[in-house]
Structures are given as C-alpha cells and as structure tokens.
Amino acid sequence: MADVDSRANGRNRGHYNNRKRRQREDDSDDRPSQIRRRVEDQQHMRLRKQLLIFAQSALKDSKEEAKEVAGFISYHFNDSEQFKQTAFDVIYQLIIEQPFKIPFLASIVLHINERKGEVAAQFITRAAVNFTTALEKGAWRDCKLHLRFLACLQPFFEGEGVFSVLDELFNRAVDLQTASSDDTLGLELVKIILLTIPYVLAQPGTDLAAKAAELLEKTDIVASAGHDVEALVNPYPGSTGEKPFEYQSMLGLLQAQLQAEASKGWELAVIPRVYWATTPDAEASSSTSTAPQKHAFPTITVPASLSQGDEPIFPAAYFSLYTKQDIETVPPTSDIASCLLRDVLVDTINVLDFNRVAAAKFLIELDNYWTPDTFVKRATQFDKVKEIAGTGSTWKPEDLALDAVFSQLFRLPTAEHKLVYYHSLITEACKLAPAAIAPSLGRAIRFIFRHLETMDIELINRFMDWFAHHLSNFEFRWKWSEWSEDILRSNLHPKKVYIMGSLDKEIRLSFAKRIRETLPPEYHHLISVSKEKDTPDFKYADDATPYATEGRQLLSLLRKKATDEEIQEVIASIQTQAAEHGVTDVLIPSTDAYITCLCFIGSKSLSHVLSNIDRSKDRLLAIGPSSEAARRQIIGSVVDYWTDHPGTAVNLVDKLLNYTILTPMSIIQWAVGDRLGTGSILAENWLYDMVGGTVRKVTNRVRQIVAARLENDLPHDQMQMLEETLVRERDAQRELFSVIDDAMNGVAQGVNDGAMEAIASGDLSQEDGMLIRVWGEKWKTAFARKAAVEETIVGESAVMEKIAARKAKLQGILVDIENGDENNGTAEPMDEIDTSGLGASLLD
C-alpha cells in the first residue's frame, strides 16, 4: 500500500509541476503572439455561432442580443478578411434561408451604424449587389427578401430610400401589363412592392406614409384587376355547392389590407420593432454621443427587360383551413398580418426543403419572431382559446404553421417541391410537438373533408395521397367512426370516393388485413376478401372462361420459357377460334390471354413482371402497329387482372409506356374512350393517377426538347432537328389535351351516350347522373389547367420570348466585355466582393 500511495503522490506532484511549467511558458514572451493568432482565427467561428442562434430563444431579449452581436462585429470587423467575409456571408444567407429573422438582422446593422458607420455602409453595398444579382437572374424570392432587408434599414437612409426602387419596379410592372394582358411577371413585381411597404413603414422615424399612399394608389389598378388564369388556380372551382370561401387573390388581399392599414395610421402591430433609434440607450445619450450616420441609398438600376426566371409565374390564391370557426385561430383576411405571416412562413417552408427537421422546428417556434402577445401560448387547446376570447389574441401558432404548409401542398397549378416534402414536413412537426400539432391537424383534416364536394380534383387526390401516407407513419390510426354515415352514400359521392381511395392507398403502403384491423366493423365491407390475396386469381383456370385451355397452355409455355414458335402456335389457335366466333379483331383475345399470363407469372413483385415483359418485348412491340385496339387491350388486361389492386395496374401501365409498348394516346383513348362508359369511372382515383401520369410524361418530354433548343452554340443541323421535333411533339401534346377535353365536355354537359342510355333504362339514378357530371367538370378543369400551364412554357410565343431573352442577355454580356465593364452596373466591382459562400446552405 505504501508503494502504491507513493506512486500516486508522485503522479500528482508531477501533474502539478507540469501545470506550473505550462503556466510559466504561457507567461513567457514567446507565446502571446501565437495565442493572439489562435484567438483571432476563432473569432469568425464565434460570430457564425452567434448569428445562427440569434433571436431563436424566447428567454433572451432580442434588442440586447442585437446590440451584443453588433458590438462584436464592430470591434473585430477589420481584424481579418475571414471575419469580415463570415459576417457578410452568414447574414445574407440567413436573409434567404430564415426570412423571419430579417427585422432582427437589420437591427444588428443599425446598431453597427451607431458605432461604425463605414462598416454599416459596406452591408448596404453588399445588399444592393445581392438584390441586383437576383434581379438579373429573375430570382424573385431572393429579390423580395433582399429588398425587405433594405426596407428594414430605412432609418439608415437619406430621403425616400427603398421607395426609389419600388417606383422603378412599379414602372416595369406597368410596362409588362401594358404589353400583354396575359402577363404574370408584372403581378409578381406588384406583390413584391406591396410586401415591402409594411416593413418600411414599421421602422421608426421613416415618415413616408404619404409616399406609401401615393404608391398604393398606383398599384390598385394592377392589383384589383382580375386575371384569366385565376379561374384555373381556384382550389374550389365551379358554381355549385357550398364553398368554404370564394377565390381570394393574394395580390388583391394585400392591396385591400394595406389600404385598411393606412386608414389606421400604419399600426402594423405584428412586425417586431427590434431597433428603436428614437430611444437611445444610456451610453448613447451621453454628452459625447452623436446621431447615427445617415447614408445615401445605393444606386440600383432596374433593367428595362426582366427575366421571368426558371419557372412560370401564376397568380397566387390565398388558401386557409381555419376559416368559419367560432374563434379566430388565424388572422382574418381583413388583417394585414394574414398575408405578412403567410408570406414569411411559405418562404421558410420552400427555402428549407433540404432540411425538413429544421424547417419543422422553425414553424413550431414561429411565435419567437413576431411582436410579443401576437399568439396564444403554444399547444393551447381550442376549448381554452374560446375561454380567453375577448381578452387578447386567439391566434394559434400551430394553426398558422399548418395553414402555410397545406397552402403549399394544395398550391395550383403545381407545388414548388415534390409533394412528399410537405408530407414529411407535417410528419416532423407532429413528432417534434405532438401536443400542439396533432389537434390542429385533426381540425384541418375535418375541414377539408367537409368541403370535398367543391374541391378541385387535383387537390382531392393530393389530400388522399397525403392522408394515407401520414396515417402510415402513425400506425394507421384515425377516428373513422366520425365518417360512418358517409360510407352509406353513393359510390360516386366525393366523400365516399375519398374514403375508398384513401383505404386503397393505405393498402398499397401496407396490406389489406392490417388496414381492416384499424377500421370499425361497418367499414369492413369496403375491403373485400379478394384484396387480401397476394396473387389474384388466374381467370383461365375456370373452364367457363373463353379460351381457357389455350390460356393454361400459354401460361405453361411462358413459365418454361418456351420458344417463340411454340408460343405462336397457341396464340394462333386462340385467333382461329376467335375468328370462328365472329370476332373482328382476333388480336384482341390473343393479346388478352398473353398479357394475363404475363401478369400472373409476374405477380410476386414488380421485378418479376418486368423481367417477363423484357423477354417478351419484341412480341409486345409488334402488337401496336398491327392493331391499335389490341394495343389498348394490353391496358385493359392489366387493369382487369389487378382490379383489386389498381395501384399496381397503374404502375405497370407506366412501365409499359416507358418500354414504348404503349403510347400516350393509346392510354388516353382507353381511359376516356374505351373505358369511359357512363362516366362513373371518372370517380376512380387510380384512373386520374394513370391519365395524369401519362400527361406528365408527355409534357416533361416537350419541356426537355425546349430546354435543349435554348442551349447556346448549337450546330445548324441540330437546331433544325430540334425545331422539327418540338413542333411534332407539341402538336401531339395538344392533341392529347384535346381528346381529354372533348370527352370531358360530353360528360360535364350530360350528353355522354353511356350515361344517357343508363339513365333512360333505369340503370343509373338521376342523382348519380348529376354526380357523374360533377366529376366530368372536375376533370375538364384540371386538364384545361395543365394545358394552359404548358402553353405558357412550351407554346410558340413562350419559346420565342425565351430565345429572344437569351440572345439579348448574351448580347448584353458581349457589349459589357467590349466596353470593359464586366460588372454590369453593380454597386461596386464584383471582383472585390466574394459571394462564393452564398451558394452553400447554413443548415447543410
């Protein structure tokens, strides 16, 4: 024990001596310079951390936090180029990725201006450069957010400040609207103007209310005018049924809200006032203090010709799930807060698509970034909100967050991102804050279900997809008993169609027996016993089926991978018998037998059936040129075999289209021609998936051809070939839409032969006949919208405009190079500004 103790004491003494020695070395003259370098190297990382967590905690005073960060930047700004670049990069990346922090970030720069005006001036220059770059690219969200940052710096500027740019943007909007009544870029510019004005007037000491009133008077002409496309992006189209709300243009709402806000003296209560130049702190009020430096607004020239950007622009509709409630849990559309909050939330959702967890977290914590007492406490139950009504705000932050997500999930004509992103965002929010999100989500689901009759068919299918996917993440739990009365309705009623479609999609994500166990007994009949079979029955196993013997022989040969001669012998036998029975096109029954056998053999998995199709590809490719009716029979055979699992049939038809065994027109003609009948099939969501998927493949191909046509420096022969291909494919696309529209016209007007005969014979009730007409109208509206969208992208005039814009841009670059001006009118030489950090996300 003595030896052990001695060794232990020796170790301790050694450690003590080592510490003393290190301390003496640290105090020596050789070390300080190295220590200072290490500390300086770490300052930019400390700044980055400070900025990333800035304003995120409700426990911290944002004003004091802004002063602290501003002081740190001011003190260390000139220490190193790396520190300076970090300050610029992180702040401007936050402006784009976390737009709800813009007033807070602006307050940092305003506080920097109190200390070092020349440092603050550099932030203005960078903001102007970033705005100009976004303007030239047609990145309109980035333009809006950088302009908002400049608006929040209005106390910084002499004179009218940001209004000089807003006036120029309005002039361009007027030019665009005058040139074309179909213009939508001008509408986007006016929306940016209207969303910027509140942030200017919310700043202290701006005194620009008169200028805002003058601008609002001008924008009223554009904002109040309707647009032809609005009818196509209405989430509740049609003139029948009870709608939760009429179409509300985001632009029109903003105009009316700002005019109402002007009459109240621009209260703008929801925008946080983080910086108050009129109430300086104790240090600034000393005798030696001076007023913060004022700066001239940077010169920003708005080009005469503006790019629309990579994606087409459509009028935005205001969509909400929480209207007509006893208590307002979201701002009413009469309040400017509804558009201001929605705009920031939507930008956050769509910019942070690369990190759904971070996006969900910011949505849940949205109440941190607005004026205190704007919302009730998170996770406050709806009944509790009723109790506090009249004593303060009743807005629930979780309701606003879900409202914004669903507005993007249900955005027409298309969502900005893949729909599964919005699915996953809602799932993450439920996992992060189940007590807050789940009750609000339940109310949202019930709201949509109540108004399915008048909802656009595209949105019904998106809702169906999301609902099934969402339940699959939470053990398929839902209070189905609430909808028990609706399963007694006609199979054509939208509510019952939705229930059956949702169950079918749930089965695709699981299996029939598992889903039946989650349902009340009264729902069990909706999931037939045949849906539980992994492999559907082989119809030729029954001798009563025509060509049963040949069907079984064909199956045996295909399983044995027999030669083509042996297979052809059986097919010829089927065709001979068909001719004897008076069948006009003998390829139809032989094709039906062949495809049914392939489906049965490959029923174990998609890879099984694809391998069989691949082996039989030559024979299948030969069917279409021989008989168009037989080619359409391929689709019918696949759908009939997988009748209990239509999702599998849709998937398989899509693969056959990829193999070019089927053509887009053959699928459309089968769906809205051969299979249409009375029109009741239009209520089947799988058919909409099939037709919609086919149309999407066609439109994507035409867009790819247009993109290739816009490439620079193409050889003449390639350009000529692309021109010819584009004309041919665009005409085929238009023909596709025309066939759908003609068929839907007949159904919507009630002159479809199948429906008229069925009603006359009593096989179809008048009520069901009216429901079929409703489905016809829904289909007609949905595909008319898709056709209109494609014309704005690949139509002759659209393509010519893009070619002209590309040529003008290239010509401008050449002129700038010849003149020795490679900066193209930016605020300062681009080679002095390193913007490389702006491409990488802070949350990657």
Tab-separated table of N, CA, C and O in Angstrom, residues 444-498:
chain	number	residue	atom	x	y	z
A	444	ALA	N	-57.887	20.433	-39.241
A	444	ALA	CA	-57.630	20.709	-40.656
A	444	ALA	C	-58.184	19.592	-41.545
A	444	ALA	O	-58.807	19.854	-42.580
A	445	ILE	N	-57.968	18.343	-41.147
A	445	ILE	CA	-58.465	17.206	-41.924
A	445	ILE	C	-59.987	17.246	-42.018
A	445	ILE	O	-60.576	17.042	-43.093
A	446	ARG	N	-60.628	17.524	-40.919
A	446	ARG	CA	-62.088	17.558	-40.912
A	446	ARG	C	-62.620	18.707	-41.767
A	446	ARG	O	-63.657	18.571	-42.433
A	447	PHE	N	-61.911	19.823	-41.773
A	447	PHE	CA	-62.324	20.959	-42.601
A	447	PHE	C	-62.281	20.573	-44.079
A	447	PHE	O	-63.227	20.834	-44.827
A	448	ILE	N	-61.179	19.962	-44.509
A	448	ILE	CA	-61.058	19.585	-45.923
A	448	ILE	C	-62.116	18.558	-46.293
A	448	ILE	O	-62.747	18.649	-47.355
A	449	PHE	N	-62.331	17.580	-45.415
A	449	PHE	CA	-63.309	16.529	-45.707
A	449	PHE	C	-64.711	17.114	-45.867
A	449	PHE	O	-65.470	16.670	-46.735
A	450	ARG	N	-65.052	18.115	-45.057
A	450	ARG	CA	-66.392	18.718	-45.144
A	450	ARG	C	-66.638	19.370	-46.496
A	450	ARG	O	-67.785	19.472	-46.940
A	451	HIS	N	-65.576	19.808	-47.152
A	451	HIS	CA	-65.745	20.591	-48.382
A	451	HIS	C	-65.209	19.873	-49.617
A	451	HIS	O	-64.841	20.519	-50.599
A	452	LEU	N	-65.176	18.549	-49.569
A	452	LEU	CA	-64.657	17.791	-50.709
A	452	LEU	C	-65.514	17.947	-51.960
A	452	LEU	O	-64.999	17.875	-53.079
A	453	GLU	N	-66.821	18.142	-51.783
A	453	GLU	CA	-67.702	18.208	-52.961
A	453	GLU	C	-67.295	19.313	-53.923
A	453	GLU	O	-67.425	19.160	-55.144
A	454	THR	N	-66.815	20.428	-53.390
A	454	THR	CA	-66.495	21.567	-54.256
A	454	THR	C	-65.000	21.703	-54.525
A	454	THR	O	-64.589	22.592	-55.255
A	455	MET	N	-64.181	20.843	-53.961
A	455	MET	CA	-62.731	20.961	-54.112
A	455	MET	C	-62.270	20.471	-55.476
A	455	MET	O	-62.858	19.555	-56.061
A	456	ASP	N	-61.214	21.091	-55.991
A	456	ASP	CA	-60.606	20.695	-57.260
A	456	ASP	C	-60.131	19.245	-57.172
A	456	ASP	O	-59.593	18.816	-56.145
A	457	ILE	N	-60.286	18.489	-58.250
A	457	ILE	CA	-59.958	17.059	-58.228
A	457	ILE	C	-58.465	16.822	-57.999
A	457	ILE	O	-58.077	15.839	-57.352
A	458	GLU	N	-57.624	17.718	-58.493
A	458	GLU	CA	-56.187	17.574	-58.256
A	458	GLU	C	-55.893	17.647	-56.764
A	458	GLU	O	-55.083	16.880	-56.234
A	459	LEU	N	-56.581	18.537	-56.062
A	459	LEU	CA	-56.358	18.688	-54.622
A	459	LEU	C	-56.958	17.525	-53.843
A	459	LEU	O	-56.413	17.117	-52.817
A	460	ILE	N	-58.077	16.987	-54.331
A	460	ILE	CA	-58.653	15.804	-53.680
A	460	ILE	C	-57.649	14.656	-53.711
A	460	ILE	O	-57.439	13.964	-52.708
A	461	ASN	N	-57.015	14.464	-54.851
A	461	ASN	CA	-56.040	13.374	-54.973
A	461	ASN	C	-54.784	13.644	-54.165
A	461	ASN	O	-54.202	12.729	-53.585
A	462	ARG	N	-54.364	14.907	-54.091
A	462	ARG	CA	-53.205	15.223	-53.237
A	462	ARG	C	-53.541	14.979	-51.764
A	462	ARG	O	-52.710	14.470	-51.006
A	463	PHE	N	-54.741	15.351	-51.373
A	463	PHE	CA	-55.164	15.151	-49.988
A	463	PHE	C	-55.216	13.662	-49.660
A	463	PHE	O	-54.793	13.217	-48.587
A	464	MET	N	-55.724	12.888	-50.614
A	464	MET	CA	-55.811	11.439	-50.443
A	464	MET	C	-54.423	10.817	-50.263
A	464	MET	O	-54.196	10.006	-49.354
A	465	ASP	N	-53.490	11.228	-51.112
A	465	ASP	CA	-52.121	10.715	-51.032
A	465	ASP	C	-51.489	11.078	-49.690
A	465	ASP	O	-50.844	10.233	-49.050
A	466	TRP	N	-51.650	12.346	-49.296
A	466	TRP	CA	-51.043	12.769	-48.030
A	466	TRP	C	-51.665	12.032	-46.855
A	466	TRP	O	-50.962	11.562	-45.960
A	467	PHE	N	-52.980	11.912	-46.840
A	467	PHE	CA	-53.678	11.316	-45.703
A	467	PHE	C	-53.217	9.873	-45.486
A	467	PHE	O	-52.885	9.475	-44.361
A	468	ALA	N	-53.174	9.097	-46.570
A	468	ALA	CA	-52.740	7.700	-46.454
A	468	ALA	C	-51.278	7.625	-46.002
A	468	ALA	O	-50.925	6.815	-45.132
A	469	HIS	N	-50.440	8.465	-46.575
A	469	HIS	CA	-49.024	8.479	-46.204
A	469	HIS	C	-48.862	8.881	-44.738
A	469	HIS	O	-48.082	8.274	-43.991
A	470	HIS	N	-49.613	9.887	-44.320
A	470	HIS	CA	-49.494	10.363	-42.937
A	470	HIS	C	-49.928	9.278	-41.947
A	470	HIS	O	-49.245	9.023	-40.946
A	471	LEU	N	-51.051	8.630	-42.227
A	471	LEU	CA	-51.516	7.579	-41.323
A	471	LEU	C	-50.523	6.420	-41.264
A	471	LEU	O	-50.364	5.783	-40.215
A	472	SER	N	-49.849	6.155	-42.369
A	472	SER	CA	-48.876	5.051	-42.364
A	472	SER	C	-47.726	5.326	-41.402
A	472	SER	O	-47.078	4.389	-40.928
A	473	ASN	N	-47.457	6.597	-41.116
A	473	ASN	CA	-46.392	6.956	-40.182
A	473	ASN	C	-46.842	6.909	-38.730
A	473	ASN	O	-46.013	7.030	-37.821
A	474	PHE	N	-48.155	6.773	-38.516
A	474	PHE	CA	-48.691	6.789	-37.152
A	474	PHE	C	-49.665	5.630	-36.937
A	474	PHE	O	-50.774	5.801	-36.443
A	475	GLU	N	-49.215	4.451	-37.375
A	475	GLU	CA	-49.910	3.186	-37.135
A	475	GLU	C	-51.325	3.173	-37.701
A	475	GLU	O	-52.191	2.463	-37.211
A	476	PHE	N	-51.587	3.947	-38.728
A	476	PHE	CA	-52.878	3.980	-39.424
A	476	PHE	C	-54.041	4.320	-38.480
A	476	PHE	O	-55.164	3.861	-38.679
A	477	ARG	N	-53.766	5.132	-37.494
A	477	ARG	CA	-54.820	5.476	-36.530
A	477	ARG	C	-55.593	6.709	-36.982
A	477	ARG	O	-55.007	7.734	-37.298
A	478	TRP	N	-56.906	6.568	-37.017
A	478	TRP	CA	-57.793	7.694	-37.323
A	478	TRP	C	-59.190	7.370	-36.785
A	478	TRP	O	-59.575	6.200	-36.709
A	479	LYS	N	-59.950	8.395	-36.445
A	479	LYS	CA	-61.313	8.200	-35.920
A	479	LYS	C	-62.285	8.010	-37.081
A	479	LYS	O	-63.075	8.894	-37.432
A	480	TRP	N	-62.217	6.819	-37.681
A	480	TRP	CA	-63.053	6.538	-38.852
A	480	TRP	C	-64.541	6.574	-38.519
A	480	TRP	O	-65.374	6.802	-39.403
A	481	SER	N	-64.880	6.342	-37.264
A	481	SER	CA	-66.301	6.323	-36.890
A	481	SER	C	-66.978	7.661	-37.158
A	481	SER	O	-68.202	7.718	-37.337
A	482	GLU	N	-66.201	8.751	-37.213
A	482	GLU	CA	-66.783	10.062	-37.495
A	482	GLU	C	-67.398	10.125	-38.885
A	482	GLU	O	-68.292	10.927	-39.134
A	483	TRP	N	-66.896	9.298	-39.786
A	483	TRP	CA	-67.355	9.331	-41.177
A	483	TRP	C	-68.225	8.126	-41.524
A	483	TRP	O	-68.440	7.823	-42.704
A	484	SER	N	-68.742	7.450	-40.528
A	484	SER	CA	-69.514	6.220	-40.784
A	484	SER	C	-70.737	6.479	-41.653
A	484	SER	O	-71.111	5.650	-42.491
A	485	GLU	N	-71.399	7.606	-41.461
A	485	GLU	CA	-72.597	7.910	-42.256
A	485	GLU	C	-72.248	8.105	-43.728
A	485	GLU	O	-73.077	7.853	-44.608
A	486	ASP	N	-71.037	8.558	-44.000
A	486	ASP	CA	-70.664	8.858	-45.388
A	486	ASP	C	-70.420	7.608	-46.215
A	486	ASP	O	-70.473	7.667	-47.445
A	487	ILE	N	-70.159	6.468	-45.566
A	487	ILE	CA	-69.941	5.252	-46.354
A	487	ILE	C	-71.264	4.683	-46.858
A	487	ILE	O	-71.273	3.742	-47.661
A	488	LEU	N	-72.382	5.253	-46.401
A	488	LEU	CA	-73.699	4.833	-46.898
A	488	LEU	C	-74.095	5.586	-48.158
A	488	LEU	O	-75.109	5.301	-48.768
A	489	ARG	N	-73.288	6.568	-48.538
A	489	ARG	CA	-73.593	7.372	-49.719
A	489	ARG	C	-73.329	6.583	-50.996
A	489	ARG	O	-72.779	5.472	-50.972
A	490	SER	N	-73.685	7.198	-52.127
A	490	SER	CA	-73.398	6.615	-53.430
A	490	SER	C	-71.897	6.489	-53.624
A	490	SER	O	-71.118	7.299	-53.109
A	491	ASN	N	-71.482	5.473	-54.373
A	491	ASN	CA	-70.063	5.292	-54.670
A	491	ASN	C	-69.485	6.432	-55.502
A	491	ASN	O	-68.271	6.508	-55.701
A	492	LEU	N	-70.353	7.306	-56.003
A	492	LEU	CA	-69.902	8.434	-56.805
A	492	LEU	C	-69.793	9.720	-55.989
A	492	LEU	O	-69.316	10.732	-56.499
A	493	HIS	N	-70.245	9.687	-54.738
A	493	HIS	CA	-70.176	10.898	-53.924
A	493	HIS	C	-68.718	11.164	-53.540
A	493	HIS	O	-67.984	10.245	-53.141
A	494	PRO	N	-68.261	12.420	-53.652
A	494	PRO	CA	-66.840	12.715	-53.368
A	494	PRO	C	-66.356	12.249	-52.008
A	494	PRO	O	-65.201	11.837	-51.876
A	495	LYS	N	-67.206	12.285	-50.992
A	495	LYS	CA	-66.752	11.870	-49.663
A	495	LYS	C	-66.522	10.365	-49.597
A	495	LYS	O	-65.530	9.909	-49.022
A	496	LYS	N	-67.421	9.600	-50.206
A	496	LYS	CA	-67.206	8.155	-50.202
A	496	LYS	C	-66.054	7.783	-51.133
A	496	LYS	O	-65.257	6.873	-50.828
A	497	VAL	N	-65.947	8.486	-52.241
A	497	VAL	CA	-64.815	8.257	-53.145
A	497	VAL	C	-63.504	8.498	-52.412
A	497	VAL	O	-62.543	7.728	-52.545
A	498	TYR	N	-63.480	9.542	-51.594
A	498	TYR	CA	-62.270	9.864	-50.838
A	498	TYR	C	-61.952	8.756	-49.830
A	498	TYR	O	-60.793	8.334	-49.706
